């Protein structure tokens, strides 16, 4: 059924919340998060104080109200200033899903001792999950396939690497905690396919090569193809500089940090064949300042990119194009709202300072830019196609 969007006065669609027990966001709080806590406590031998704090946070999210940060929290000024939207004291499921989820991960880090003076300071609570994935057989096979991709030419190779980067998002660890691996991965699984427009943008960028921004999503199996795609942008002359934006600290289970970028580069370097060569080129590109990794605090803000601060906007503005990876970045790009699926993608991203590309596997409710017949056909399948990771999209706003 089509969702409520703009009202007669043109107001924005309502923000997605979690209060409906039949909704996908409700299942995140009541199914995914308890499973996540079990994996965190099984994967790291936290002491009694950290275990009690984590268990208390889980109980609060299920049955309590959103507690504010302590007065001495290092980031209290952001969470109780620029990012405050008046949600403290509400039930977690009554606050907007995007805001509450982001604050949940901020509180999880604190409960795990990430900010405290002591042995757990700076320890990524999701590291065991990330490390196991990066060392797995799936990554080994995907790297070996790069030798075959190298035999392709022109747009075929670009398409293959875009495909790998797009569907690598199925490796999202938080998603797999409850959903498991899903289908998809072919052209028929794309609910929106702007690849022709993307190729045109890449050709235009190549005529006057400059900066391309890639906003990363997940570490491990997703970040590896993103890095390979970046190497391809250099190789085909699309970019003389790539800015890779990652998270400044662990976030949403598998979101990429600088530590994850280094782990991905080292994994490439250890690989034989084309993958190892790619790793060496990227390693040198970082050292030469052509591949620049940045971690802006707003990357972990509970807000849409429409609310980005001026310095981040200035970072995007000189780029020939910006590529945003993954489901969370899509939610933040278009706004995590109950848009009718036919709402034009160009309309909700018109604020973005330069051409923008979304590469996303669908794992949450929000979607824009789809035709009515396409939505009717997808709904007729009876699948939860918006949330089960079996569909993806490539959308471009030139």
PDB file of C-alpha atoms in Angstrom, residues 121-350:
ATOM      1  CA  UNK A 121      39.096   2.493  25.887  1.00  0.00           C
ATOM      2  CA  UNK A 122      39.026   2.573  22.086  1.00  0.00           C
ATOM      3  CA  UNK A 123      38.284  -1.159  21.753  1.00  0.00           C
ATOM      4  CA  UNK A 124      35.845  -1.771  18.898  1.00  0.00           C
ATOM      5  CA  UNK A 125      33.003  -3.925  20.330  1.00  0.00           C
ATOM      6  CA  UNK A 126      32.286  -5.192  16.814  1.00  0.00           C
ATOM      7  CA  UNK A 127      35.882  -6.129  15.943  1.00  0.00           C
ATOM      8  CA  UNK A 128      35.439  -9.915  16.405  1.00  0.00           C
ATOM      9  CA  UNK A 129      32.580  -9.903  13.909  1.00  0.00           C
ATOM     10  CA  UNK A 130      34.498  -7.788  11.399  1.00  0.00           C
ATOM     11  CA  UNK A 131      37.735  -9.769  11.741  1.00  0.00           C
ATOM     12  CA  UNK A 132      36.033 -13.118  11.198  1.00  0.00           C
ATOM     13  CA  UNK A 133      34.357 -11.884   8.048  1.00  0.00           C
ATOM     14  CA  UNK A 134      37.504 -10.381   6.533  1.00  0.00           C
ATOM     15  CA  UNK A 135      39.398 -13.632   7.093  1.00  0.00           C
ATOM     16  CA  UNK A 136      36.639 -15.815   5.620  1.00  0.00           C
ATOM     17  CA  UNK A 137      36.610 -17.889   2.452  1.00  0.00           C
ATOM     18  CA  UNK A 138      34.078 -15.559   0.812  1.00  0.00           C
ATOM     19  CA  UNK A 139      36.590 -12.710   0.661  1.00  0.00           C
ATOM     20  CA  UNK A 140      39.274 -15.037  -0.701  1.00  0.00           C
ATOM     21  CA  UNK A 141      37.008 -16.110  -3.555  1.00  0.00           C
ATOM     22  CA  UNK A 142      35.916 -12.564  -4.340  1.00  0.00           C
ATOM     23  CA  UNK A 143      39.534 -11.392  -4.551  1.00  0.00           C
ATOM     24  CA  UNK A 144      40.436 -14.270  -6.862  1.00  0.00           C
ATOM     25  CA  UNK A 145      37.605 -13.215  -9.177  1.00  0.00           C
ATOM     26  CA  UNK A 146      39.360  -9.894  -9.737  1.00  0.00           C
ATOM     27  CA  UNK A 147      41.747 -11.655 -12.132  1.00  0.00           C
ATOM     28  CA  UNK A 148      38.786 -12.466 -14.384  1.00  0.00           C
ATOM     29  CA  UNK A 149      37.343  -8.961 -14.108  1.00  0.00           C
ATOM     30  CA  UNK A 150      40.665  -7.562 -15.332  1.00  0.00           C
ATOM     31  CA  UNK A 151      40.076  -9.345 -18.657  1.00  0.00           C
ATOM     32  CA  UNK A 152      36.962  -7.237 -19.318  1.00  0.00           C
ATOM     33  CA  UNK A 153      37.197  -3.950 -21.155  1.00  0.00           C
ATOM     34  CA  UNK A 154      35.632  -0.512 -20.934  1.00  0.00           C
ATOM     35  CA  UNK A 155      32.179  -0.206 -19.430  1.00  0.00           C
ATOM     36  CA  UNK A 156      31.956  -3.974 -18.862  1.00  0.00           C
ATOM     37  CA  UNK A 157      34.680  -3.749 -16.220  1.00  0.00           C
ATOM     38  CA  UNK A 158      33.096  -0.647 -14.688  1.00  0.00           C
ATOM     39  CA  UNK A 159      29.730  -2.416 -14.536  1.00  0.00           C
ATOM     40  CA  UNK A 160      31.276  -5.495 -12.935  1.00  0.00           C
ATOM     41  CA  UNK A 161      32.991  -3.438 -10.235  1.00  0.00           C
ATOM     42  CA  UNK A 162      29.884  -1.336  -9.601  1.00  0.00           C
ATOM     43  CA  UNK A 163      27.920  -4.580  -9.274  1.00  0.00           C
ATOM     44  CA  UNK A 164      30.409  -5.906  -6.709  1.00  0.00           C
ATOM     45  CA  UNK A 165      30.344  -2.658  -4.738  1.00  0.00           C
ATOM     46  CA  UNK A 166      26.542  -2.494  -4.824  1.00  0.00           C
ATOM     47  CA  UNK A 167      25.864  -6.076  -3.747  1.00  0.00           C
ATOM     48  CA  UNK A 168      28.719  -6.135  -1.287  1.00  0.00           C
ATOM     49  CA  UNK A 169      26.278  -4.316   0.961  1.00  0.00           C
ATOM     50  CA  UNK A 170      24.615  -7.680   1.633  1.00  0.00           C
ATOM     51  CA  UNK A 171      27.638  -8.359   3.853  1.00  0.00           C
ATOM     52  CA  UNK A 172      26.247  -5.947   6.476  1.00  0.00           C
ATOM     53  CA  UNK A 173      26.856  -7.807   9.749  1.00  0.00           C
ATOM     54  CA  UNK A 174      23.993  -6.167  11.609  1.00  0.00           C
ATOM     55  CA  UNK A 175      21.591  -7.232   8.881  1.00  0.00           C
ATOM     56  CA  UNK A 176      22.862 -10.813   8.848  1.00  0.00           C
ATOM     57  CA  UNK A 177      22.386 -11.226  12.600  1.00  0.00           C
ATOM     58  CA  UNK A 178      18.680 -11.735  11.994  1.00  0.00           C
ATOM     59  CA  UNK A 179      18.173 -12.011   8.241  1.00  0.00           C
ATOM     60  CA  UNK A 180      20.942 -14.284   7.022  1.00  0.00           C
ATOM     61  CA  UNK A 181      22.277 -14.116   3.481  1.00  0.00           C
ATOM     62  CA  UNK A 182      19.631 -13.357   0.896  1.00  0.00           C
ATOM     63  CA  UNK A 183      19.183 -13.651  -2.820  1.00  0.00           C
ATOM     64  CA  UNK A 184      19.545 -10.930  -5.378  1.00  0.00           C
ATOM     65  CA  UNK A 185      22.677  -9.861  -7.116  1.00  0.00           C
ATOM     66  CA  UNK A 186      21.515  -9.671 -10.739  1.00  0.00           C
ATOM     67  CA  UNK A 187      20.158  -6.887 -12.898  1.00  0.00           C
ATOM     68  CA  UNK A 188      16.575  -8.105 -12.452  1.00  0.00           C
ATOM     69  CA  UNK A 189      16.912  -7.415  -8.725  1.00  0.00           C
ATOM     70  CA  UNK A 190      17.426  -3.679  -9.285  1.00  0.00           C
ATOM     71  CA  UNK A 191      14.313  -1.694  -8.415  1.00  0.00           C
ATOM     72  CA  UNK A 192      15.922   1.414  -9.924  1.00  0.00           C
ATOM     73  CA  UNK A 193      18.713   1.298 -12.492  1.00  0.00           C
ATOM     74  CA  UNK A 194      20.370   4.601 -13.409  1.00  0.00           C
ATOM     75  CA  UNK A 195      23.608   2.993 -14.571  1.00  0.00           C
ATOM     76  CA  UNK A 196      23.439   4.722 -17.952  1.00  0.00           C
ATOM     77  CA  UNK A 197      23.304   8.099 -16.193  1.00  0.00           C
ATOM     78  CA  UNK A 198      26.133   6.999 -13.908  1.00  0.00           C
ATOM     79  CA  UNK A 199      28.320   6.035 -16.877  1.00  0.00           C
ATOM     80  CA  UNK A 200      27.610   9.470 -18.372  1.00  0.00           C
ATOM     81  CA  UNK A 201      28.684  11.141 -15.130  1.00  0.00           C
ATOM     82  CA  UNK A 202      31.879   9.088 -15.029  1.00  0.00           C
ATOM     83  CA  UNK A 203      32.700  10.010 -18.629  1.00  0.00           C
ATOM     84  CA  UNK A 204      32.082  13.688 -17.875  1.00  0.00           C
ATOM     85  CA  UNK A 205      34.285  13.508 -14.796  1.00  0.00           C
ATOM     86  CA  UNK A 206      37.032  11.891 -16.854  1.00  0.00           C
ATOM     87  CA  UNK A 207      37.161  14.822 -19.274  1.00  0.00           C
ATOM     88  CA  UNK A 208      38.346  17.116 -16.463  1.00  0.00           C
ATOM     89  CA  UNK A 209      39.480  14.653 -13.775  1.00  0.00           C
ATOM     90  CA  UNK A 210      39.380  15.957 -10.253  1.00  0.00           C
ATOM     91  CA  UNK A 211      37.846  14.898  -6.950  1.00  0.00           C
ATOM     92  CA  UNK A 212      35.415  12.038  -6.426  1.00  0.00           C
ATOM     93  CA  UNK A 213      33.961  11.442  -2.957  1.00  0.00           C
ATOM     94  CA  UNK A 214      33.006   7.936  -1.842  1.00  0.00           C
ATOM     95  CA  UNK A 215      31.007   7.745   1.393  1.00  0.00           C
ATOM     96  CA  UNK A 216      31.677   4.248   2.714  1.00  0.00           C
ATOM     97  CA  UNK A 217      29.187   2.068   4.499  1.00  0.00           C
ATOM     98  CA  UNK A 218      30.370  -1.286   5.832  1.00  0.00           C
ATOM     99  CA  UNK A 219      33.787  -2.765   6.508  1.00  0.00           C
ATOM    100  CA  UNK A 220      35.109  -6.148   5.395  1.00  0.00           C
ATOM    101  CA  UNK A 221      33.371  -7.798   2.445  1.00  0.00           C
ATOM    102  CA  UNK A 222      31.759  -4.523   1.377  1.00  0.00           C
ATOM    103  CA  UNK A 223      34.729  -2.231   1.831  1.00  0.00           C
ATOM    104  CA  UNK A 224      37.024  -4.468  -0.235  1.00  0.00           C
ATOM    105  CA  UNK A 225      35.025  -3.991  -3.487  1.00  0.00           C
ATOM    106  CA  UNK A 226      34.676  -0.282  -2.670  1.00  0.00           C
ATOM    107  CA  UNK A 227      38.466   0.007  -2.516  1.00  0.00           C
ATOM    108  CA  UNK A 228      38.791  -1.919  -5.774  1.00  0.00           C
ATOM    109  CA  UNK A 229      36.253   0.443  -7.385  1.00  0.00           C
ATOM    110  CA  UNK A 230      38.307   3.424  -6.200  1.00  0.00           C
ATOM    111  CA  UNK A 231      41.412   1.947  -7.822  1.00  0.00           C
ATOM    112  CA  UNK A 232      39.394   1.603 -11.042  1.00  0.00           C
ATOM    113  CA  UNK A 233      38.368   5.286 -10.884  1.00  0.00           C
ATOM    114  CA  UNK A 234      42.036   6.197 -10.794  1.00  0.00           C
ATOM    115  CA  UNK A 235      42.944   3.740 -13.546  1.00  0.00           C
ATOM    116  CA  UNK A 236      40.342   4.964 -16.033  1.00  0.00           C
ATOM    117  CA  UNK A 237      41.183   8.629 -15.387  1.00  0.00           C
ATOM    118  CA  UNK A 238      37.903   9.571 -13.746  1.00  0.00           C
ATOM    119  CA  UNK A 239      39.590  10.953 -10.626  1.00  0.00           C
ATOM    120  CA  UNK A 240      42.916  12.463  -9.698  1.00  0.00           C
ATOM    121  CA  UNK A 241      41.832  12.514  -6.036  1.00  0.00           C
ATOM    122  CA  UNK A 242      39.366  10.311  -4.174  1.00  0.00           C
ATOM    123  CA  UNK A 243      38.093  11.286  -0.746  1.00  0.00           C
ATOM    124  CA  UNK A 244      36.905   8.210   1.134  1.00  0.00           C
ATOM    125  CA  UNK A 245      34.669   9.173   4.030  1.00  0.00           C
ATOM    126  CA  UNK A 246      34.431   6.679   6.888  1.00  0.00           C
ATOM    127  CA  UNK A 247      33.119   6.769  10.459  1.00  0.00           C
ATOM    128  CA  UNK A 248      35.275   8.313  13.203  1.00  0.00           C
ATOM    129  CA  UNK A 249      34.446   5.432  15.555  1.00  0.00           C
ATOM    130  CA  UNK A 250      32.586   2.077  15.528  1.00  0.00           C
ATOM    131  CA  UNK A 251      28.970   2.523  14.491  1.00  0.00           C
ATOM    132  CA  UNK A 252      26.051   0.328  13.341  1.00  0.00           C
ATOM    133  CA  UNK A 253      27.997  -2.925  13.860  1.00  0.00           C
ATOM    134  CA  UNK A 254      29.999  -3.101  10.640  1.00  0.00           C
ATOM    135  CA  UNK A 255      30.384   0.519   9.546  1.00  0.00           C
ATOM    136  CA  UNK A 256      33.872   1.229   8.255  1.00  0.00           C
ATOM    137  CA  UNK A 257      36.418   3.188  10.296  1.00  0.00           C
ATOM    138  CA  UNK A 258      40.013   4.087   9.480  1.00  0.00           C
ATOM    139  CA  UNK A 259      41.118   0.890  11.205  1.00  0.00           C
ATOM    140  CA  UNK A 260      38.868  -1.054   8.829  1.00  0.00           C
ATOM    141  CA  UNK A 261      40.327   0.741   5.801  1.00  0.00           C
ATOM    142  CA  UNK A 262      43.819  -0.291   6.907  1.00  0.00           C
ATOM    143  CA  UNK A 263      42.632  -3.855   7.492  1.00  0.00           C
ATOM    144  CA  UNK A 264      41.102  -3.918   4.011  1.00  0.00           C
ATOM    145  CA  UNK A 265      44.266  -2.576   2.389  1.00  0.00           C
ATOM    146  CA  UNK A 266      46.392  -5.139   4.216  1.00  0.00           C
ATOM    147  CA  UNK A 267      44.024  -7.908   3.123  1.00  0.00           C
ATOM    148  CA  UNK A 268      44.432  -6.811  -0.484  1.00  0.00           C
ATOM    149  CA  UNK A 269      48.214  -6.645  -0.125  1.00  0.00           C
ATOM    150  CA  UNK A 270      48.320 -10.256   1.096  1.00  0.00           C
ATOM    151  CA  UNK A 271      46.319 -11.499  -1.877  1.00  0.00           C
ATOM    152  CA  UNK A 272      47.948 -12.887  -5.023  1.00  0.00           C
ATOM    153  CA  UNK A 273      47.363 -11.617  -8.533  1.00  0.00           C
ATOM    154  CA  UNK A 274      45.381  -8.516  -9.424  1.00  0.00           C
ATOM    155  CA  UNK A 275      44.078  -8.034  -5.897  1.00  0.00           C
ATOM    156  CA  UNK A 276      47.589  -7.686  -4.508  1.00  0.00           C
ATOM    157  CA  UNK A 277      48.502  -5.234  -7.264  1.00  0.00           C
ATOM    158  CA  UNK A 278      45.391  -3.200  -6.427  1.00  0.00           C
ATOM    159  CA  UNK A 279      46.387  -3.138  -2.764  1.00  0.00           C
ATOM    160  CA  UNK A 280      49.871  -1.839  -3.594  1.00  0.00           C
ATOM    161  CA  UNK A 281      48.492   0.935  -5.832  1.00  0.00           C
ATOM    162  CA  UNK A 282      45.999   2.052  -3.202  1.00  0.00           C
ATOM    163  CA  UNK A 283      48.617   1.941  -0.438  1.00  0.00           C
ATOM    164  CA  UNK A 284      50.806   4.229  -2.536  1.00  0.00           C
ATOM    165  CA  UNK A 285      47.835   6.465  -3.353  1.00  0.00           C
ATOM    166  CA  UNK A 286      47.221   7.056   0.358  1.00  0.00           C
ATOM    167  CA  UNK A 287      50.886   7.900   0.881  1.00  0.00           C
ATOM    168  CA  UNK A 288      50.858  10.296  -2.074  1.00  0.00           C
ATOM    169  CA  UNK A 289      47.690  12.062  -0.905  1.00  0.00           C
ATOM    170  CA  UNK A 290      45.622  10.981  -3.913  1.00  0.00           C
ATOM    171  CA  UNK A 291      43.411   8.712  -1.776  1.00  0.00           C
ATOM    172  CA  UNK A 292      42.408  10.769   1.244  1.00  0.00           C
ATOM    173  CA  UNK A 293      40.511   9.168   4.122  1.00  0.00           C
ATOM    174  CA  UNK A 294      38.356  11.455   6.256  1.00  0.00           C
ATOM    175  CA  UNK A 295      36.142  10.840   9.266  1.00  0.00           C
ATOM    176  CA  UNK A 296      33.791  13.741   9.952  1.00  0.00           C
ATOM    177  CA  UNK A 297      31.804  13.681  13.229  1.00  0.00           C
ATOM    178  CA  UNK A 298      28.580  14.241  11.263  1.00  0.00           C
ATOM    179  CA  UNK A 299      29.063  10.776   9.749  1.00  0.00           C
ATOM    180  CA  UNK A 300      27.649   9.455  13.036  1.00  0.00           C
ATOM    181  CA  UNK A 301      25.015  12.129  13.518  1.00  0.00           C
ATOM    182  CA  UNK A 302      21.364  11.058  13.949  1.00  0.00           C
ATOM    183  CA  UNK A 303      20.290  13.426  11.176  1.00  0.00           C
ATOM    184  CA  UNK A 304      19.804  13.521   7.422  1.00  0.00           C
ATOM    185  CA  UNK A 305      22.483  14.939   5.140  1.00  0.00           C
ATOM    186  CA  UNK A 306      20.166  17.869   4.480  1.00  0.00           C
ATOM    187  CA  UNK A 307      21.282  19.062   7.946  1.00  0.00           C
ATOM    188  CA  UNK A 308      25.007  18.689   7.221  1.00  0.00           C
ATOM    189  CA  UNK A 309      27.305  21.384   8.634  1.00  0.00           C
ATOM    190  CA  UNK A 310      28.982  23.938   6.402  1.00  0.00           C
ATOM    191  CA  UNK A 311      32.459  22.370   6.524  1.00  0.00           C
ATOM    192  CA  UNK A 312      31.147  18.997   5.319  1.00  0.00           C
ATOM    193  CA  UNK A 313      29.150  20.673   2.553  1.00  0.00           C
ATOM    194  CA  UNK A 314      32.340  22.464   1.510  1.00  0.00           C
ATOM    195  CA  UNK A 315      34.092  19.092   1.297  1.00  0.00           C
ATOM    196  CA  UNK A 316      31.409  17.708  -1.022  1.00  0.00           C
ATOM    197  CA  UNK A 317      31.094  20.840  -3.157  1.00  0.00           C
ATOM    198  CA  UNK A 318      34.286  20.585  -5.288  1.00  0.00           C
ATOM    199  CA  UNK A 319      33.645  16.941  -6.209  1.00  0.00           C
ATOM    200  CA  UNK A 320      32.714  15.926  -9.734  1.00  0.00           C
ATOM    201  CA  UNK A 321      30.394  13.412  -8.080  1.00  0.00           C
ATOM    202  CA  UNK A 322      29.737  11.823  -4.700  1.00  0.00           C
ATOM    203  CA  UNK A 323      28.959   8.114  -4.349  1.00  0.00           C
ATOM    204  CA  UNK A 324      27.036   7.165  -1.210  1.00  0.00           C
ATOM    205  CA  UNK A 325      27.115   3.495  -0.322  1.00  0.00           C
ATOM    206  CA  UNK A 326      24.594   1.451   1.557  1.00  0.00           C
ATOM    207  CA  UNK A 327      21.258   1.570   3.272  1.00  0.00           C
ATOM    208  CA  UNK A 328      22.017   3.933   6.156  1.00  0.00           C
ATOM    209  CA  UNK A 329      23.604   6.522   3.877  1.00  0.00           C
ATOM    210  CA  UNK A 330      20.529   6.312   1.650  1.00  0.00           C
ATOM    211  CA  UNK A 331      18.248   6.908   4.623  1.00  0.00           C
ATOM    212  CA  UNK A 332      20.301   9.959   5.502  1.00  0.00           C
ATOM    213  CA  UNK A 333      20.494  11.154   1.888  1.00  0.00           C
ATOM    214  CA  UNK A 334      16.744  11.191   1.183  1.00  0.00           C
ATOM    215  CA  UNK A 335      15.516  11.482   4.786  1.00  0.00           C
ATOM    216  CA  UNK A 336      14.247   8.498   6.778  1.00  0.00           C
ATOM    217  CA  UNK A 337      10.612   9.325   6.093  1.00  0.00           C
ATOM    218  CA  UNK A 338       7.434   7.675   4.876  1.00  0.00           C
ATOM    219  CA  UNK A 339       7.887   8.962   1.342  1.00  0.00           C
ATOM    220  CA  UNK A 340       5.560   7.583  -1.294  1.00  0.00           C
ATOM    221  CA  UNK A 341       7.815   5.312  -3.339  1.00  0.00           C
ATOM    222  CA  UNK A 342       7.143   7.448  -6.407  1.00  0.00           C
ATOM    223  CA  UNK A 343       8.582  10.596  -4.819  1.00  0.00           C
ATOM    224  CA  UNK A 344      11.282  11.720  -7.278  1.00  0.00           C
ATOM    225  CA  UNK A 345      14.816  10.952  -6.101  1.00  0.00           C
ATOM    226  CA  UNK A 346      15.929  14.233  -7.680  1.00  0.00           C
ATOM    227  CA  UNK A 347      13.412  16.129  -5.555  1.00  0.00           C
ATOM    228  CA  UNK A 348      14.549  14.783  -2.178  1.00  0.00           C
ATOM    229  CA  UNK A 349      18.260  15.122  -3.008  1.00  0.00           C
ATOM    230  CA  UNK A 350      18.061  18.559  -4.608  1.00  0.00           C
TER     231      UNK A 350
END
